[in-house]
Short mmCIF file of C-alpha atoms and ligand atoms in Angstrom, two decimals:
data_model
loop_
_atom_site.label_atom_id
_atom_site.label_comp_id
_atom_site.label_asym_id
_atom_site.label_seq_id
_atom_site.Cartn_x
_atom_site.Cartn_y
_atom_site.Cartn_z
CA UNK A 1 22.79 17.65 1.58
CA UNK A 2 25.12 18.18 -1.36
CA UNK A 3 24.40 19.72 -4.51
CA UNK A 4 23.57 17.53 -7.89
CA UNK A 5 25.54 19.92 -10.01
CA UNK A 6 28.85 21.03 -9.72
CA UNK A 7 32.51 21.49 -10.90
CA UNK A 8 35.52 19.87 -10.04
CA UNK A 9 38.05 22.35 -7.77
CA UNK A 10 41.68 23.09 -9.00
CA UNK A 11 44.32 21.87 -8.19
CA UNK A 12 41.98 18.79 -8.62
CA UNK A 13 43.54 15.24 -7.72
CA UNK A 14 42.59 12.50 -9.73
CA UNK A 15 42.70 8.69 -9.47
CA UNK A 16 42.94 7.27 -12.26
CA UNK A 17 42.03 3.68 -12.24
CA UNK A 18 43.33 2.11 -15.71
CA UNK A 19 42.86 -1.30 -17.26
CA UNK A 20 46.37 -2.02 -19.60
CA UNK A 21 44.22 -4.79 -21.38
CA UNK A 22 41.58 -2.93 -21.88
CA UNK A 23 40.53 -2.51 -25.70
CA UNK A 24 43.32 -3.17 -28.03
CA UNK A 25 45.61 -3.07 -25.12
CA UNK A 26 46.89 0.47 -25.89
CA UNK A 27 44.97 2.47 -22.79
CA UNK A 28 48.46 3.22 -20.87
CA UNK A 29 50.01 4.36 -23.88
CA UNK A 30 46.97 6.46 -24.87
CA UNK A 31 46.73 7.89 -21.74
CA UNK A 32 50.90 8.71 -21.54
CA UNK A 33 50.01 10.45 -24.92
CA UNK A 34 46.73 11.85 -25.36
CA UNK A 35 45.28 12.41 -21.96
CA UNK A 36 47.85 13.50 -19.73
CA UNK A 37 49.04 17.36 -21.38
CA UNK A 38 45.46 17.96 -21.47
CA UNK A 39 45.18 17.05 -17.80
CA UNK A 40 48.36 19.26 -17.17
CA UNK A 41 47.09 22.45 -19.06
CA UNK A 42 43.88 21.80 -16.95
CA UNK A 43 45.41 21.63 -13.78
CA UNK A 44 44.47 17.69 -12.85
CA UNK A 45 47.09 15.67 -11.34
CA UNK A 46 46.46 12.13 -12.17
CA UNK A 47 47.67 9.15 -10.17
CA UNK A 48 47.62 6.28 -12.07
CA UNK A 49 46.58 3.10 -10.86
CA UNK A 50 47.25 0.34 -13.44
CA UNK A 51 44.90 -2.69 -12.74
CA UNK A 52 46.53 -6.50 -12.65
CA UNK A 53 43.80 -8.49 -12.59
CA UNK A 54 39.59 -8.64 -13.10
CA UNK A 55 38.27 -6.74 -9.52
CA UNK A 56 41.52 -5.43 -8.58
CA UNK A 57 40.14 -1.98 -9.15
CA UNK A 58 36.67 -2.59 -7.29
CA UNK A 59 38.86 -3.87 -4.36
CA UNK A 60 40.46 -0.48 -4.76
CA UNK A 61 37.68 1.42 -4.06
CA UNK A 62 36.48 -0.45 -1.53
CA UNK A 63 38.88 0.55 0.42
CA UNK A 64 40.23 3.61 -0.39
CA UNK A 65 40.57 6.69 1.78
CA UNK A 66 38.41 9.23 -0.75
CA UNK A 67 39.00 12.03 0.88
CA UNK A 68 41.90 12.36 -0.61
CA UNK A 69 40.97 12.72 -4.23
CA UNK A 70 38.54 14.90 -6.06
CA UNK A 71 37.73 12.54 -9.16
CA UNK A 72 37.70 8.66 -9.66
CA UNK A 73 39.01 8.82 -13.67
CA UNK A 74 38.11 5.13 -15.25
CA UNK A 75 40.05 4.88 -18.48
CA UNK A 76 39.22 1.36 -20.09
CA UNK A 77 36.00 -0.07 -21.10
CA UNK A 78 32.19 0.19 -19.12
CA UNK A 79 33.36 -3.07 -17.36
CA UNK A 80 35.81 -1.60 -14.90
CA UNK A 81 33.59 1.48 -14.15
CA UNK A 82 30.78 -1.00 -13.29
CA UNK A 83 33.28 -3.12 -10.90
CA UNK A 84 34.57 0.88 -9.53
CA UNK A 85 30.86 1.56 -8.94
CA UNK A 86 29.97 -1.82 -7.14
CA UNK A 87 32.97 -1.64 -5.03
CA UNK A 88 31.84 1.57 -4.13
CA UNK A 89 28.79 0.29 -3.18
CA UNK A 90 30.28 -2.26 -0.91
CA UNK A 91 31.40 0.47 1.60
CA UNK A 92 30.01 0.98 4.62
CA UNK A 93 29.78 4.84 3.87
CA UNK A 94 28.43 4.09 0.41
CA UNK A 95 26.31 7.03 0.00
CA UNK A 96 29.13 9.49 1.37
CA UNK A 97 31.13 7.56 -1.57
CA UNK A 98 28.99 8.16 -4.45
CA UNK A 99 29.25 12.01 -4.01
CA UNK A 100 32.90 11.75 -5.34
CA UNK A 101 32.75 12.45 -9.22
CA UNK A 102 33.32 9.73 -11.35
CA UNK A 103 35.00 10.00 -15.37
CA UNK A 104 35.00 7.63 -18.26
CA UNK A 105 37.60 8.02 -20.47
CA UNK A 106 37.11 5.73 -23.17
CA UNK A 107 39.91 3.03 -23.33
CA UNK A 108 38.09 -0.25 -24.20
CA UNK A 109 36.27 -2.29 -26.69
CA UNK A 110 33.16 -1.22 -25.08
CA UNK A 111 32.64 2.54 -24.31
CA UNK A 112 29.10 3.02 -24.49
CA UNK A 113 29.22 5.58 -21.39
CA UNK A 114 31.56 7.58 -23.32
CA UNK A 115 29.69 7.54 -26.61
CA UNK A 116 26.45 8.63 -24.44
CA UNK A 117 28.35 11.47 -22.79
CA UNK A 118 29.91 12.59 -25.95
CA UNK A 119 26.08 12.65 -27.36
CA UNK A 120 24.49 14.35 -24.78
CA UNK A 121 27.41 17.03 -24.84
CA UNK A 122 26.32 17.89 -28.01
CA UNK A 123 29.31 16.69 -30.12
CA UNK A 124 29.74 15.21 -33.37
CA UNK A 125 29.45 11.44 -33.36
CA UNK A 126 33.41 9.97 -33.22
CA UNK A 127 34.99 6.86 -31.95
CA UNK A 128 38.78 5.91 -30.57
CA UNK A 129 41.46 8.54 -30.34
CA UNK A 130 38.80 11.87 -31.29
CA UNK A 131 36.29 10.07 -28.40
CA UNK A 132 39.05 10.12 -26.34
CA UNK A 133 40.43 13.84 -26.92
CA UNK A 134 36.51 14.86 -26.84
CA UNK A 135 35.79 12.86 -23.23
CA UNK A 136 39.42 14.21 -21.94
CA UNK A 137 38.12 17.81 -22.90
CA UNK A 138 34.82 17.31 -20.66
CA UNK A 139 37.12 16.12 -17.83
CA UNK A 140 39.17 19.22 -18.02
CA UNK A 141 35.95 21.32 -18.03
CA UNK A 142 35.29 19.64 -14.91
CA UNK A 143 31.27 20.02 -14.98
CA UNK A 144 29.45 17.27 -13.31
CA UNK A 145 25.75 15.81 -13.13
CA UNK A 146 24.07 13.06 -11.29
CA UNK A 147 23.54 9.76 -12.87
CA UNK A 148 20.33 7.18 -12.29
CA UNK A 149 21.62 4.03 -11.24
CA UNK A 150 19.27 0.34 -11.73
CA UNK A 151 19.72 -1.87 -8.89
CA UNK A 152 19.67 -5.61 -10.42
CA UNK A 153 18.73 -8.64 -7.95
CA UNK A 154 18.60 -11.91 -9.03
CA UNK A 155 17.27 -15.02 -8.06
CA UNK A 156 19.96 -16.66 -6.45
CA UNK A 157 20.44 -13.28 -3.94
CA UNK A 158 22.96 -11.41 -5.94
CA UNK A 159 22.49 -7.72 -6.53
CA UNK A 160 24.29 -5.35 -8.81
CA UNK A 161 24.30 -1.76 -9.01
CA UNK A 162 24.28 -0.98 -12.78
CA UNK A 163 25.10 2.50 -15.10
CA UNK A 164 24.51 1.22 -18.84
CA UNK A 165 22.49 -1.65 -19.32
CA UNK A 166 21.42 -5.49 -18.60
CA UNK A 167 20.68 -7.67 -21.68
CA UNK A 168 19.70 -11.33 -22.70
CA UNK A 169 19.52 -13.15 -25.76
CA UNK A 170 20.84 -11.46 -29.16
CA UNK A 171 22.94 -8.64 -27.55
CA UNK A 172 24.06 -10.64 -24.47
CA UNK A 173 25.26 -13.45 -27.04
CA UNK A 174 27.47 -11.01 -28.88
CA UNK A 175 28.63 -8.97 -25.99
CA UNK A 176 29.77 -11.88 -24.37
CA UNK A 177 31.00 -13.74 -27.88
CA UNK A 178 32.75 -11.40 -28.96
CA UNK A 179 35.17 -10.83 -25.91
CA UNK A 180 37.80 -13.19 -27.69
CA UNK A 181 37.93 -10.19 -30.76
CA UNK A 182 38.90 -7.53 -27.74
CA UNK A 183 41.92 -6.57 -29.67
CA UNK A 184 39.60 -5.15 -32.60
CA UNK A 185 38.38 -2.63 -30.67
CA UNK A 186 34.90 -1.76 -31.45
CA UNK A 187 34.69 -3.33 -34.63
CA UNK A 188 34.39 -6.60 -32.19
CA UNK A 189 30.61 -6.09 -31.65
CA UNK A 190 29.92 -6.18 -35.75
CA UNK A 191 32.00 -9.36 -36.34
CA UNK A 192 30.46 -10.74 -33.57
CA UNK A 193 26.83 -9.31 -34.72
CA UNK A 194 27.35 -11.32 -37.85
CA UNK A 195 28.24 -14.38 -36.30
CA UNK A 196 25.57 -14.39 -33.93
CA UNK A 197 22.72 -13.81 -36.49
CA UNK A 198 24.21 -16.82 -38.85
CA UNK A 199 23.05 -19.02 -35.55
CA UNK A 200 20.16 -16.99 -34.95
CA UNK A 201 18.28 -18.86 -31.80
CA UNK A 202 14.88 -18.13 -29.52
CA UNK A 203 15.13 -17.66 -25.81
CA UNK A 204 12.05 -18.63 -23.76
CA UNK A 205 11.17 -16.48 -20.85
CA UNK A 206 8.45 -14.04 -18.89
CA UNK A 207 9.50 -10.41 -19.31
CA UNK A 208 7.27 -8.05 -17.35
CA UNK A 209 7.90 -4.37 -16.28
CA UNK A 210 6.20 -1.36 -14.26
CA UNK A 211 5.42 1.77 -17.16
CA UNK A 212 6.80 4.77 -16.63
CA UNK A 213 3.89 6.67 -17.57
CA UNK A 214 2.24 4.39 -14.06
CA UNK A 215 4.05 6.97 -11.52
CA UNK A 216 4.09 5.87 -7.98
CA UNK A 217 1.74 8.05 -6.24
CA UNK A 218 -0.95 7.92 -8.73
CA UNK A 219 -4.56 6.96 -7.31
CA UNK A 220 -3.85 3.78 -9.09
CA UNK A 221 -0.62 2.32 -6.86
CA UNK A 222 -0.44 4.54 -4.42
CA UNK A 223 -1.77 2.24 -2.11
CA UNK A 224 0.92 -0.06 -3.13
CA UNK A 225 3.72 2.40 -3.07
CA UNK A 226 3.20 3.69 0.01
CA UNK A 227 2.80 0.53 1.63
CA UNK A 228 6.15 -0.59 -0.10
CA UNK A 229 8.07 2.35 0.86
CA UNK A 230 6.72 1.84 4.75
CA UNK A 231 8.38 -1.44 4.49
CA UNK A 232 11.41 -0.17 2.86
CA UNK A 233 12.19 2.09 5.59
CA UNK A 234 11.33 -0.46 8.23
CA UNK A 235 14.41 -2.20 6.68
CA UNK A 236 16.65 0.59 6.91
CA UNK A 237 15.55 1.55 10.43
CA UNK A 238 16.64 -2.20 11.09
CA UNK A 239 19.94 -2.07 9.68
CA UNK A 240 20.99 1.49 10.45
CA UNK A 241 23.87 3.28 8.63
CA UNK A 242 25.02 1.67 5.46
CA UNK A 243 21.81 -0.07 4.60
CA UNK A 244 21.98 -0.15 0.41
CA UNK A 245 19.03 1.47 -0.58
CA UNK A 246 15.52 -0.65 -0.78
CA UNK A 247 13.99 -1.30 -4.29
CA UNK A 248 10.52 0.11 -3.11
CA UNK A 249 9.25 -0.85 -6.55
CA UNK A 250 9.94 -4.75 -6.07
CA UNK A 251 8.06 -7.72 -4.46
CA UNK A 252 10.96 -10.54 -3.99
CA UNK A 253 11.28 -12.87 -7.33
CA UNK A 254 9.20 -15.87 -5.79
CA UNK A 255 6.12 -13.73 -5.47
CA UNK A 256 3.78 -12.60 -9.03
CA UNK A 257 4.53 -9.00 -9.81
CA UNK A 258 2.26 -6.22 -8.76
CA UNK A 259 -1.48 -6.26 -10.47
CA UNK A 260 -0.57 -2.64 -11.95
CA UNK A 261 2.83 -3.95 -13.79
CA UNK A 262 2.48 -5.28 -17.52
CA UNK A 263 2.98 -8.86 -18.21
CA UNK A 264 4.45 -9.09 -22.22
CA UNK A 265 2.08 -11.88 -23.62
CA UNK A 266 5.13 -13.41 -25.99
CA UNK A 267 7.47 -15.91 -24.16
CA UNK A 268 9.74 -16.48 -26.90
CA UNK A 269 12.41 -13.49 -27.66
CA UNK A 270 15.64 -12.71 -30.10
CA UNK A 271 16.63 -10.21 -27.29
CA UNK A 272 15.84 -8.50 -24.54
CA UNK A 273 18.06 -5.17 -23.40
CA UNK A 274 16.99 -3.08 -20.80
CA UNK A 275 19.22 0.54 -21.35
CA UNK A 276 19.78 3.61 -19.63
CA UNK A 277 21.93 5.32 -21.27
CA UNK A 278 21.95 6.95 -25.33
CA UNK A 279 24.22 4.31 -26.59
CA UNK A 280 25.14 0.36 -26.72
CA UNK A 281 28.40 0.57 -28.30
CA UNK A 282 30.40 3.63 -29.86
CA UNK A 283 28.14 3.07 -33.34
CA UNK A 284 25.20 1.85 -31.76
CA UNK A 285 22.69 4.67 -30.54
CA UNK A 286 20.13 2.38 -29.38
CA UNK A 287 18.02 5.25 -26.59
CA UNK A 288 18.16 8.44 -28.58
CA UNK A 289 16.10 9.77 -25.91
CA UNK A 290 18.01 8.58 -22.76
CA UNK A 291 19.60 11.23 -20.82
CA UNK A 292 21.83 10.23 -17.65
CA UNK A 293 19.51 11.16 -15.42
CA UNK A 294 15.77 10.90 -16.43
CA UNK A 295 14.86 8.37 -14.12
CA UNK A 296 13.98 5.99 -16.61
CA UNK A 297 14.93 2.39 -18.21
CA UNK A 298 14.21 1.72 -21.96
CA UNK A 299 13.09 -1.03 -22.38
CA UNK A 300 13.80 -3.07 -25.55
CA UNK A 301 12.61 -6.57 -26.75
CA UNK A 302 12.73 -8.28 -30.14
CA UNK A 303 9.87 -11.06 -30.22
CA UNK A 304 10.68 -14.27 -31.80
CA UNK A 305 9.98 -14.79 -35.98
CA UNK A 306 11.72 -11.98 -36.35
CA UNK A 307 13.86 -12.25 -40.12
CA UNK A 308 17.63 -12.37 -39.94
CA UNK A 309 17.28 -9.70 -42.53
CA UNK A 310 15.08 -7.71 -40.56
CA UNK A 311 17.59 -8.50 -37.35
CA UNK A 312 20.40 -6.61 -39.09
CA UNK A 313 18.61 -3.95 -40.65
CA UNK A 314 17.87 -2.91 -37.19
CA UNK A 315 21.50 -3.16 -36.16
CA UNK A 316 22.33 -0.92 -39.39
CA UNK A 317 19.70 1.40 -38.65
CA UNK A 318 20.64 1.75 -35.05
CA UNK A 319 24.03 3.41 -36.03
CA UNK A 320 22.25 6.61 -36.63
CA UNK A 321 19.40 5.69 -33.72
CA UNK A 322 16.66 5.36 -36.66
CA UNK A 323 15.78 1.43 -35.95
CA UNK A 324 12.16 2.17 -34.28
CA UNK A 325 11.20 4.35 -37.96
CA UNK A 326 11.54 0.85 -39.39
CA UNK A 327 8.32 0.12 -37.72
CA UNK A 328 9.50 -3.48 -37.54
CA UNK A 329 6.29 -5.59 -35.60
CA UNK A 330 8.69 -7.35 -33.53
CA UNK A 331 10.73 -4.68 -32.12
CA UNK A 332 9.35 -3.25 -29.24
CA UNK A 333 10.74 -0.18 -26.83
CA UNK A 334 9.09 1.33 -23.53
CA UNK A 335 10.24 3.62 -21.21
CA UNK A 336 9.93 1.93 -17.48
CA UNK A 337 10.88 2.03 -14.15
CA UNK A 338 11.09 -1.36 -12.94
CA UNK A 339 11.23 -4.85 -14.67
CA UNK A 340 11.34 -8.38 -14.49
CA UNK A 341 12.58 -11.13 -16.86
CA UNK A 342 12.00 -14.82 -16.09
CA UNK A 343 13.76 -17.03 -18.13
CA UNK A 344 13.16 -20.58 -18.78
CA UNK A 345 15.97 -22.43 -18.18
CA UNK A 346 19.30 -21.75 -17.30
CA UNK A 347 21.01 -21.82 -20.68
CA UNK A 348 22.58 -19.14 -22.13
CA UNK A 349 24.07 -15.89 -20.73
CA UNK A 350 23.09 -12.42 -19.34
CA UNK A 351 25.00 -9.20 -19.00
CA UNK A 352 25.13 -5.73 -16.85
CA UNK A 353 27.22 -3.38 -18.18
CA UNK A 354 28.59 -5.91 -20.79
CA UNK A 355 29.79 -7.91 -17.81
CA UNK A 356 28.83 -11.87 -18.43
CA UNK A 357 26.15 -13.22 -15.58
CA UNK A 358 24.78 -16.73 -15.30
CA UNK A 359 21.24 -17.05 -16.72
CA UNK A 360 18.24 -16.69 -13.99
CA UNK A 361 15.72 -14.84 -12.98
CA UNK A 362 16.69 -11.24 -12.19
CA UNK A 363 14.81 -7.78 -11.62
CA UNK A 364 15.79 -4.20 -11.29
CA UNK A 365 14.73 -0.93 -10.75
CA UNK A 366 16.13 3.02 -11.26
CA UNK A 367 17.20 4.68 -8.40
CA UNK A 368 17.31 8.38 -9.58
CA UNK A 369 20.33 10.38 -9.33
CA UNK A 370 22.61 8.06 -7.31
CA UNK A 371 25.89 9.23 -8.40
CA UNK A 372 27.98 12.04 -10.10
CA UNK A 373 29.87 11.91 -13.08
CA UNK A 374 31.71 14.36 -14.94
CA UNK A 375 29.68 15.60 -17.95
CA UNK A 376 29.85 18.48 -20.74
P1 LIG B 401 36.68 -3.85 -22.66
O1 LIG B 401 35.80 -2.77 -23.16
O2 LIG B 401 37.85 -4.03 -23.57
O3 LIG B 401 35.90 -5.10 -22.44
P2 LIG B 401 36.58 -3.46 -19.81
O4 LIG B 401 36.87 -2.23 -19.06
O5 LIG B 401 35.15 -3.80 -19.99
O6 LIG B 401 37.27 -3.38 -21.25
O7 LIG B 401 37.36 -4.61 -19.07
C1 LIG B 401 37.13 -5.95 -19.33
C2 LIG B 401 37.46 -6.81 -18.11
O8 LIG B 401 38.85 -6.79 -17.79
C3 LIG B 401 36.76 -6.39 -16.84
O9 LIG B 401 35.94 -7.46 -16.45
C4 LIG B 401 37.87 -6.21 -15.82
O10 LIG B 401 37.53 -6.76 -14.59
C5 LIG B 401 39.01 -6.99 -16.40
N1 LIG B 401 40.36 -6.52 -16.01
C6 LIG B 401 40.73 -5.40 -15.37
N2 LIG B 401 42.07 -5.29 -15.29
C7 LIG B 401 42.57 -6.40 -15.89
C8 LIG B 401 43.90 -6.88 -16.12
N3 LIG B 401 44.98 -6.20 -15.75
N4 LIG B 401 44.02 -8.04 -16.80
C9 LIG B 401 42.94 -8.72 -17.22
N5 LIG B 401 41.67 -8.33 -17.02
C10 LIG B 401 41.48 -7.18 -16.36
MG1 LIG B 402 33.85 -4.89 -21.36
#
C-alpha cells in the first residue's frame, strides 16, 4: 500500500504538460520566466510538453511510461488537468497511475484548483503572476496530499472522473459563455456573469442527493450499503485488474433513488453546482469549508424567483466566501456524498471541471482520496 502523504524526491523529474492557449495565451512564456529558476533552485527538471490540440495531453497520459517521472506538472487552466486525470483513468493500471503526484500551476482563465490550494496553504488571497509564484513555491516544497475524486455517469453511459466541480444552469451558462473572452483572463467569468444575469432564465429539473450527515453504515442504510458494496465487488471480481472503481452509492439512472436519499421538492432552478473544492474561479470562494480531501461534495442550488439583484449580490459576496450570511431563501448549500440531477429537457449545457457537456441526466459520487497532488 502506499502512503497518502509524502514529498517529492530530488533530483525530481517533472512532466510538464502545458496548454500555449491556455488563459491569455501567455502560459509558455510565463513558465520560460517565472516558473522555471524556481524549479532550478529547487532541483526539478521539467520536460515540457506543449499541447497542439484539445485531448492531446489526455492521450499523453494514457500512454505514457510513468515510471519515468516523479510529478505530472499541469500549467494551464482546470480543463487540461481534468483531460490529464481522465486519461489517466483510461489505463489499464489506473490505480498504479494515480499514485504519481499531480501539480497545478495556474496558467488559464480558469484556475480554481490553484486558488483552492493557495487557500488551504494558508496564503493571502492573489490571482495571475503572485498565484503563480505562490503555486510554483508549493511545487518546489514538494509536499503532497490525496485528493477526493466524484465519479460522474450520465445517462447516455458516459462517465467522468472529476477534481473541481459539475454545474448546470447560471454557472454552467457563464462558464461555458464566456469561453469566447479567454484572452481576459479571469475577468472573463464577471463579463460573462453580467451578461448572463441580463437574460436571466429557469431550468426545470429533479435534483436529489444522499446527506452526508446519512453515513453508509448507519442502522439506517446499512442494509443498503452493504448490499451495494456486495454487488460492487461482484463486478470487480468479474472484470479483474483494471476494473474503474464501482459507485457503491448509485442505483443506475433509470431506477428511483434510494428511499434514504433527499428528493429537493422545487423543480425549477437559476443554478445548480455541485463543488469540491474551496473555490469556483480565482475571486470566487464559493466552499469555504472544502478541503481536498474531506470526502465530501457541496452541494449548491439557487431555486427559481430568485431577484437578479439578489443573483449578483451573491456573486459579490462570494468573493470573500460570505454569500450564505446573506441568508438569501433561495440559496441553498449541503454537504453530500452522492447526487442526482434530472433535467427536463435537453436544452442548455452542463459542465465538469468547466469542461462543456451535453444536457442529460447525470449522477456522481466521491470516491475519497483517489489521487495525489502536490500541496503546501
Ligand atoms: P482555460 O482556463 O483558459 O479555459 P484550460 O486548461 O481549461 O484553459 O483549457 C481549455 C481547453 O483547451 C481544454 O479543453 C483543452 O482540451 C484545450 N486545449 C489544450 N491544448 C490546446 C491547444 N494547443 N489548442 C487549443 N485548445 C487546446
Ligand atoms: Mg477551462
Amino acid at each position: 500500500t502506499h502512503p497518502l502523504y509524502g514529498v517529492l524526491p530530488r533530483p525530481c523529474r517533472a512532466l510538464v504538460l502545458l496548454n500555449p492557449q491556455s488563459g491569455a495565451g501567455r502560459a509558455l512564456e510565463d513558465f520560460q520566466a517565472v516558473v522555471q529558476p524556481m524549479l532550478a533552485d529547487a532541483d526539478i527538471t521539467p520536460t515540457i510538453f506543449v499541447t497542439e490540440r484539445a485531448h492531446h495531453a489526455q492521450e499523453k497520459v494514457r500512454d505514457e511510461e510513468l515510471s519515468q517521472w516523479d510529478v505530472l506538472v499541469v500549467m494551464s487552466g482546470d480543463g487540461l488537468l481534468h483531460e490529464v486525470l481522465n486519461g489517466l483513468m483510461e489505463r489499464p493500471d489506473w490505480e498504479e497511475a494515480l499514485q504519481t503526484p499531480l501539480c497545478i500551476l495556474p496558467g488559464g482563465s480558469g484556475n480554481a484548483l490553484a486558488a483552492s490550494i493557495n487557500y488551504y496553504a494558508g496564503n493571502d488571497h492573489v490571482a495571475k503572476k503572485k498565484l503563480l509564484t505562490n503555486c510554483t513555491f508549493i511545487l518546489c516544497k514538494g509536499l503532497h496530499a490525496p485528493m477526493d475524486l466524484v465519479s460522474l455517469s450520465t445517462a447516455s453511459g458516459k462517465r467522468f472522473f472529476s477534481f473541481l466541480g459539475f454545474g448546470w444552469g447560471f454557472i454552467a451558462d457563464v462558464d461555458i459563455d464566456s469561453e469566447k473572452y479567454r484572452r481576459l483572463g479571469n475577468a472573463r467569468f464577471t463579463l460573462g456573469t453580467l451578461q448572463c444575469l441580463v437574460r436571466l432564465r429557469v431550468y426545470q429539473g429533479r435534483l436529489s442527493y444522499l446527506p452526508a450527515a446519512n453515513e453508509p453504515g448507519t442502522p439506517m442504510d446499512s442494509k443498503a450499503s452493504s448490499h451495494q458494496a456486495k454487488a460492487a465487488a461482484g463486478t470487480e471480481a468479474l472484470s479483474g485488474h483494471g476494473a474503474l472503481p464501482a459507485d457503491t452509492l448509485l442505483v443506475p439512472l433509470g431506477q428511483p433513488v434510494p428511499p434514504h436519499w433527499v428528493v429537493v421538492p422545487e423543480e425549477e432552478f437559476v443554478c445548480v453546482y455541485a463543488i469540491y473544492q474551496s473555490h469556483l474561479g480565482t475571486n470566487l470562494l464559493m466552499a469555504p469549508t472544502a478541503r481536498l480531501h474531506d470526502g465530501c461534495i457541496h452541494l449548491f442550488y439557487v431555486g427559481a424567483g430568485i431577484s437578479r439583484v439578489a443573483l449578483l449580490k451573491i456573486f459579490l459576496a462570494m468573493g470573500r466566501g460570505t454569500h450564505m450570511d446573506l441568508n438569501c431563501p433561495h440559496l441553498h448549500c449541503v454537504p453530500v456524498r452522492a447526487f442526482r440531477l434530472e433535467p427536463r429537457g435537453s436544452a442548455g449545457i452542463m459542465t465538469v471541471d468547466g469542461e462543456a457537456l451535453a444536457c442529460e441526466p447525470v449522477q456522481g459520487q466521491i470516491h475519497s482520496n483517489m489521487c495525489h497532488v502536490v500541496t503546501g
